[in-house]
Each structure stands twice: as C-alpha cells, then as structure tokens.
XYZ file of C-alpha atoms in Angstrom:
331
model
C 39.430 28.756 -11.679
C 36.251 30.725 -12.421
C 34.545 27.561 -13.582
C 35.106 26.129 -10.089
C 34.402 29.191 -7.954
C 31.403 30.579 -9.852
C 29.012 27.628 -9.308
C 30.228 27.217 -5.732
C 29.558 30.870 -4.885
C 26.243 31.045 -6.743
C 24.925 27.825 -5.180
C 26.000 28.879 -1.686
C 24.301 32.274 -2.045
C 21.085 30.772 -3.404
C 21.001 28.186 -0.619
C 21.439 30.812 2.083
C 18.503 32.731 0.586
C 16.285 29.692 -0.020
C 16.748 27.973 3.341
C 14.897 30.496 5.552
C 11.908 30.354 3.176
C 11.655 26.562 2.831
C 12.308 25.472 6.430
C 9.221 27.268 7.872
C 7.122 25.750 5.072
C 8.326 22.256 5.997
C 7.504 23.032 9.623
C 3.995 24.285 8.786
C 3.377 21.169 6.697
C 4.416 19.170 9.785
C 7.127 17.323 7.888
C 8.804 16.486 11.182
C 11.440 13.806 11.721
C 10.406 10.653 13.581
C 13.144 9.238 15.808
C 13.752 5.478 15.986
C 13.073 4.069 19.434
C 16.149 1.852 19.200
C 18.391 4.857 18.440
C 20.467 6.825 20.978
C 18.237 8.337 23.667
C 19.832 11.765 23.169
C 18.227 11.910 19.723
C 14.656 11.948 21.072
C 14.850 15.711 21.526
C 15.263 16.011 17.740
C 11.782 14.629 17.101
C 9.706 17.022 15.037
C 12.669 18.766 13.408
C 11.671 19.449 9.768
C 12.936 16.824 7.354
C 12.954 16.449 3.553
C 15.371 19.385 3.555
C 17.196 17.758 0.672
C 14.721 19.662 -1.492
C 16.581 22.849 -0.514
C 20.047 21.953 -1.745
C 18.759 19.958 -4.718
C 16.770 22.958 -5.943
C 19.794 25.171 -5.364
C 22.047 22.785 -7.276
C 19.726 22.620 -10.303
C 19.222 26.405 -10.396
C 22.994 26.800 -10.418
C 24.269 23.959 -12.597
C 21.815 24.221 -15.489
C 22.281 27.931 -16.337
C 26.060 27.873 -15.773
C 26.472 24.772 -17.917
C 25.381 26.822 -20.930
C 28.071 29.399 -20.199
C 31.051 27.195 -19.433
C 30.582 23.844 -21.154
C 28.976 22.136 -24.127
C 28.878 18.594 -22.681
C 25.155 18.749 -22.003
C 24.849 14.943 -22.202
C 27.113 14.675 -19.160
C 24.879 17.035 -17.193
C 21.781 15.102 -18.261
C 23.330 11.868 -16.973
C 24.390 13.435 -13.668
C 21.056 15.167 -13.080
C 19.053 12.060 -13.944
C 21.042 9.972 -11.463
C 20.766 12.575 -8.705
C 17.132 13.559 -9.178
C 16.008 10.002 -9.912
C 17.223 8.881 -6.502
C 15.875 12.105 -4.982
C 12.366 11.179 -6.168
C 12.748 7.702 -4.685
C 13.908 9.232 -1.405
C 11.060 11.739 -1.465
C 8.535 8.902 -1.768
C 10.185 7.165 1.190
C 10.115 10.362 3.279
C 6.529 11.137 2.291
C 5.311 7.712 3.381
C 7.146 8.010 6.700
C 6.282 11.615 7.503
C 2.887 12.262 5.920
C 1.370 8.781 5.858
C 2.874 7.989 9.287
C 4.395 4.654 8.243
C 7.704 4.642 10.128
C 9.500 2.249 7.781
C 8.588 4.150 4.599
C 9.059 2.166 1.410
C 9.653 -1.531 1.971
C 13.158 -2.833 1.311
C 11.877 -4.598 -1.803
C 10.179 -1.466 -3.157
C 13.265 0.650 -2.575
C 15.547 -1.930 -4.184
C 13.300 -2.209 -7.241
C 13.289 1.572 -7.579
C 17.073 1.749 -7.329
C 17.429 -1.089 -9.837
C 15.118 0.630 -12.316
C 17.063 3.898 -12.108
C 20.344 2.033 -12.603
C 19.024 0.302 -15.724
C 17.776 3.580 -17.186
C 21.144 5.185 -16.500
C 22.859 2.382 -18.394
C 20.567 3.027 -21.348
C 21.324 6.753 -21.137
C 25.033 6.002 -21.027
C 24.910 4.139 -24.322
C 21.949 5.460 -26.272
C 22.017 9.155 -25.425
C 25.759 9.090 -25.996
C 27.169 10.580 -22.822
C 30.530 12.152 -23.605
C 32.475 9.200 -22.240
C 30.405 6.801 -24.341
C 32.156 8.119 -27.435
C 35.212 6.354 -26.068
C 35.198 2.547 -26.419
C 36.765 2.478 -22.954
C 33.424 3.348 -21.381
C 33.034 -0.250 -20.204
C 36.576 -0.451 -18.849
C 37.656 -0.293 -15.211
C 40.914 1.308 -14.099
C 42.865 0.345 -10.956
C 43.796 3.598 -9.160
C 47.495 4.431 -9.044
C 48.401 1.863 -11.702
C 48.246 1.479 -15.468
C 46.064 -1.634 -15.137
C 42.723 -1.511 -16.965
C 40.095 -4.222 -17.330
C 37.615 -4.306 -20.219
C 34.271 -5.462 -18.803
C 32.024 -5.084 -21.878
C 28.705 -6.713 -20.923
C 29.661 -6.983 -17.250
C 29.660 -3.213 -16.919
C 25.850 -3.181 -16.587
C 25.733 -5.149 -13.321
C 28.691 -3.127 -12.016
C 26.885 0.141 -12.743
C 23.673 -1.043 -11.091
C 25.509 -2.323 -8.012
C 27.451 0.956 -7.762
C 24.281 3.044 -7.878
C 22.473 0.931 -5.298
C 25.459 0.560 -2.966
C 26.489 4.212 -3.027
C 22.992 5.609 -2.519
C 22.392 3.220 0.385
C 25.811 3.937 1.906
C 25.208 7.692 1.992
C 21.721 7.046 3.356
C 23.151 4.941 6.208
C 25.604 7.719 7.080
C 22.826 10.263 7.537
C 22.370 9.931 11.283
C 23.964 12.991 12.913
C 23.584 16.724 12.401
C 25.781 17.817 9.505
C 27.485 14.448 9.043
C 26.396 13.720 5.474
C 26.293 17.362 4.381
C 29.937 17.720 5.384
C 31.323 14.393 4.183
C 29.408 14.578 0.888
C 30.610 18.127 0.192
C 34.189 16.877 0.668
C 33.646 13.972 -1.739
C 31.986 16.193 -4.353
C 34.817 18.703 -3.915
C 37.298 15.954 -4.776
C 35.370 15.251 -7.974
C 35.355 18.937 -8.845
C 39.175 18.851 -8.755
C 39.288 15.612 -10.758
C 36.989 17.214 -13.314
C 39.409 20.144 -13.615
C 42.333 17.788 -14.197
C 40.392 15.853 -16.836
C 39.172 19.099 -18.466
C 35.638 17.798 -18.011
C 34.074 21.107 -17.091
C 30.534 19.800 -16.796
C 31.772 17.581 -13.955
C 33.356 20.655 -12.364
C 30.176 22.732 -12.650
C 27.941 19.973 -11.319
C 30.264 19.011 -8.446
C 30.981 22.609 -7.408
C 27.253 23.406 -7.512
C 26.566 20.500 -5.148
C 29.395 21.617 -2.833
C 28.080 25.183 -2.664
C 24.521 23.955 -2.100
C 25.626 21.573 0.661
C 27.737 24.190 2.431
C 24.743 26.533 2.510
C 22.561 23.670 3.751
C 25.146 22.979 6.447
C 24.425 26.431 7.889
C 20.969 25.111 8.836
C 21.895 21.433 9.286
C 24.942 21.718 11.585
C 24.388 20.857 15.245
C 21.839 21.708 16.525
C 20.105 21.101 13.194
C 17.159 23.251 12.166
C 16.382 20.872 9.286
C 17.318 17.347 8.163
C 17.922 16.318 4.550
C 15.934 13.067 4.805
C 16.164 10.247 2.290
C 15.292 12.847 -0.357
C 18.761 14.294 0.075
C 20.902 11.336 1.114
C 19.792 8.959 -1.652
C 20.232 11.746 -4.206
C 23.768 12.509 -3.029
C 24.732 8.838 -3.298
C 23.305 8.570 -6.796
C 25.157 11.682 -7.897
C 28.475 10.425 -6.529
C 28.149 7.094 -8.326
C 27.296 8.911 -11.572
C 30.399 11.107 -11.194
C 32.545 7.997 -10.809
C 31.087 6.640 -14.063
C 31.597 9.873 -16.019
C 35.195 10.321 -14.813
C 36.029 6.589 -15.045
C 37.008 6.443 -11.374
C 34.697 3.639 -10.288
C 37.210 2.003 -7.935
C 38.486 5.368 -6.743
C 35.003 6.097 -5.379
C 35.701 3.506 -2.674
C 38.470 5.800 -1.413
C 36.920 9.215 -2.008
C 33.688 7.977 -0.434
C 35.579 6.005 2.186
C 33.525 7.339 5.104
C 30.385 5.930 3.504
C 32.172 2.605 2.957
C 33.203 2.475 6.631
C 29.664 3.208 7.778
C 28.245 0.480 5.552
C 30.845 -2.080 6.612
C 30.058 -1.380 10.258
C 26.410 -2.326 9.642
C 27.353 -5.460 7.696
C 29.801 -6.571 10.392
C 27.326 -5.845 13.183
C 24.512 -7.813 11.563
C 26.816 -10.659 10.521
C 28.373 -10.967 13.960
C 25.003 -10.979 15.707
C 23.581 -13.634 13.384
C 26.662 -15.880 13.516
C 27.819 -15.410 17.112
C 24.903 -13.768 18.866
C 27.245 -10.919 19.830
C 27.579 -7.335 18.664
C 30.897 -5.779 17.641
C 29.793 -2.180 18.166
C 27.522 -0.685 20.778
C 25.320 0.426 17.900
C 25.640 0.642 14.135
C 26.206 2.522 11.903
C 29.506 3.236 13.579
C 28.878 6.935 14.246
C 26.344 5.852 16.889
C 28.997 3.610 18.483
C 31.162 6.642 19.231
C 28.148 8.547 20.540
C 27.460 5.769 23.032
C 31.129 5.814 24.051
C 30.497 9.337 25.308
C 31.697 11.431 22.385
C 29.725 14.586 21.737
C 27.793 14.678 18.476
C 29.969 17.518 17.201
C 33.154 15.574 17.990
C 31.927 12.538 16.054
C 30.927 14.672 13.063
C 34.165 16.663 12.874
C 36.223 13.481 13.256
C 34.397 11.886 10.336
C 34.833 15.079 8.315
C 38.580 14.901 8.977
C 38.688 11.277 7.825
C 36.741 12.325 4.739
C 39.313 15.029 3.961
C 42.201 12.565 4.263
C 40.521 9.982 2.039
C 39.498 12.578 -0.546
C 43.084 13.848 -0.616
C 44.345 10.306 -1.138
C 41.863 9.795 -3.956
C 42.949 13.011 -5.689
C 46.600 12.022 -5.300
C 46.005 8.616 -6.873
C 44.090 10.146 -9.776
C 46.159 13.262 -10.415
C 49.748 12.537 -9.442
C 50.192 8.855 -10.141
C 50.442 7.726 -13.744
C 47.303 6.344 -15.330
C-alpha cells in the first residue's frame, strides 16, 4: 500500500506548495485564457484567468515519480515510455497554448500541424516500445489485444502500429475536448489514473502504480486551484498530456479496449461532438444545444458545479466497471 500512498501524498503536497508560486507568475506573464465567442455567455467572465497551468501538475508529477521510481521499482523502461508519452504531448500542447496566448492567434496550431505532431509522437512511442524494450515488449503478446471480461485475445502483429497511433491521437484529443469547465478534466482524469493505479497493483507493475498515483496526487492538488471558480486553467499543455499518459498506460498494462470504459467520460464528450457535426452536415439540425455535451447541460440551466460533479460521478462508475472487468473477471 505504501507504493500507492507515498507518490499520491508526495505529489499532492508538492502541488499545494508549487501552485501559489506558479499561478502569480502566469498572471504576471499575462498568460490569460481567451474565451470563444461562440461558447456559453457565462464563460466570458473567465477571460484573463491564467492558463497553461498544466505545467504545475506536470512538474509535480515528474518531481514525484522519478525519485520514487528508484526506491520502489526497477522497471525504468516503463517510466521512460510513460513520461515520453505524457511530456511529448505536453510540449505539443504548450506550443498550442503559446501561440494562442502569447502570439494572440486564437486557433493556436492548425489542425494539420497538431495532427502531424501527434502522429510523430505516436511513431516514436512505437519505436520506444520495441527498440528500447519496454517491460511488456519482452512478452511476444505486446502486439496482442484483449477483450475485457473474456479470454479472447487477438494477435495484431504489424497492425498494432496504426492502433497505437490512433489511440494516442484519439485519447489526447478526447481529453482536450473535455477541458471546458472548471475542474472537469482534473477530476475525471484523476479518477481514470486512479483506476490504472489499482490495475498496476493487481498486475504487480509498480512503475504503473507510481506513475499513476503521482498523476492523481498532482491533479488533486491542482484541483484545489482549478475547481469552480478556477484560479488557473490547465490549457492544452495539461489536457493533451493527460490524454497521452492515459493511452500509454493502456499500452503498458495491455488494457487498450478497457480504456474506452475507464475513460468513458472522454469517449462520451468526443461522441457528442461527432454526432453534433454529423447531424448538422447531414440534416442541417443540431442534436445538442452545444457540444461538447457538458455545454449542452449548462445551456439547459445546470450550474457549472452540478455538471462537473455529475460527470465525476459517471467517471467513478465507469472506472469501477473497468477495474471489475480487469480484476475480477477471468482474463
């Protein structure tokens, strides 16, 4: 249990200390959030709130996971893979935030630039998976896919590369889409990472435990400053990084399909955007008042806090289902 609680406690404590130092710096640098004109009108009052706060919990996570990994685990290759995925997408998100906030280009990186960056990171991760010999790569089943709750396994061999790349791109974008309300992503992501910390314990993959628990502790401390009314936003720096880290955890633990359940809130948010765009293009009508779907409930009259806590609750239920499928049903 120490291997779970130690990184969580250390990361939380560091985040609580780091936050009050970094947030004023972001404010002095005028790294303020720009609010989309087409978004809910109630969000206009958030304009100018410091963004790029993902740097806070990412720094906290690294300062916790790296030292503790030397004490509790010897699977350094796993940590390298997880950190590369998380920080690689963090750098991409930082560039996007920097262009939007500092260079005053509201759209940030173009869709093509962002996609190329995500694709490049995915390809490098595939190389790391095979050439650097991540722990799971010692097992010929590294390119296999397991159906949760069953004993069915598919061997993908060469098809695993496109699956990995699609997973990285889809998950990072899904978490990014969800980042629209105070505390929404910080809470739902901490729940998903908490589920992977438990899965890591069950699999005796302690590097997964240390990494996941460090992220949970860092996010919970960030939530102190990010809960409504938010004093800081994580920006694409944080949301893209969290998505990349989740996808990497699914690869390391061989729970690629299970990620669809554990990260179910992010899947729902993404589907709401796809359905909204598809319906408008095909029928000229919208399904939701606004997408992603969290804005739909806002426009129905729900308070921001009610929407966030409801999505957190859904996240808890889905994470519990994912743990049940992985832990209690035969593999």
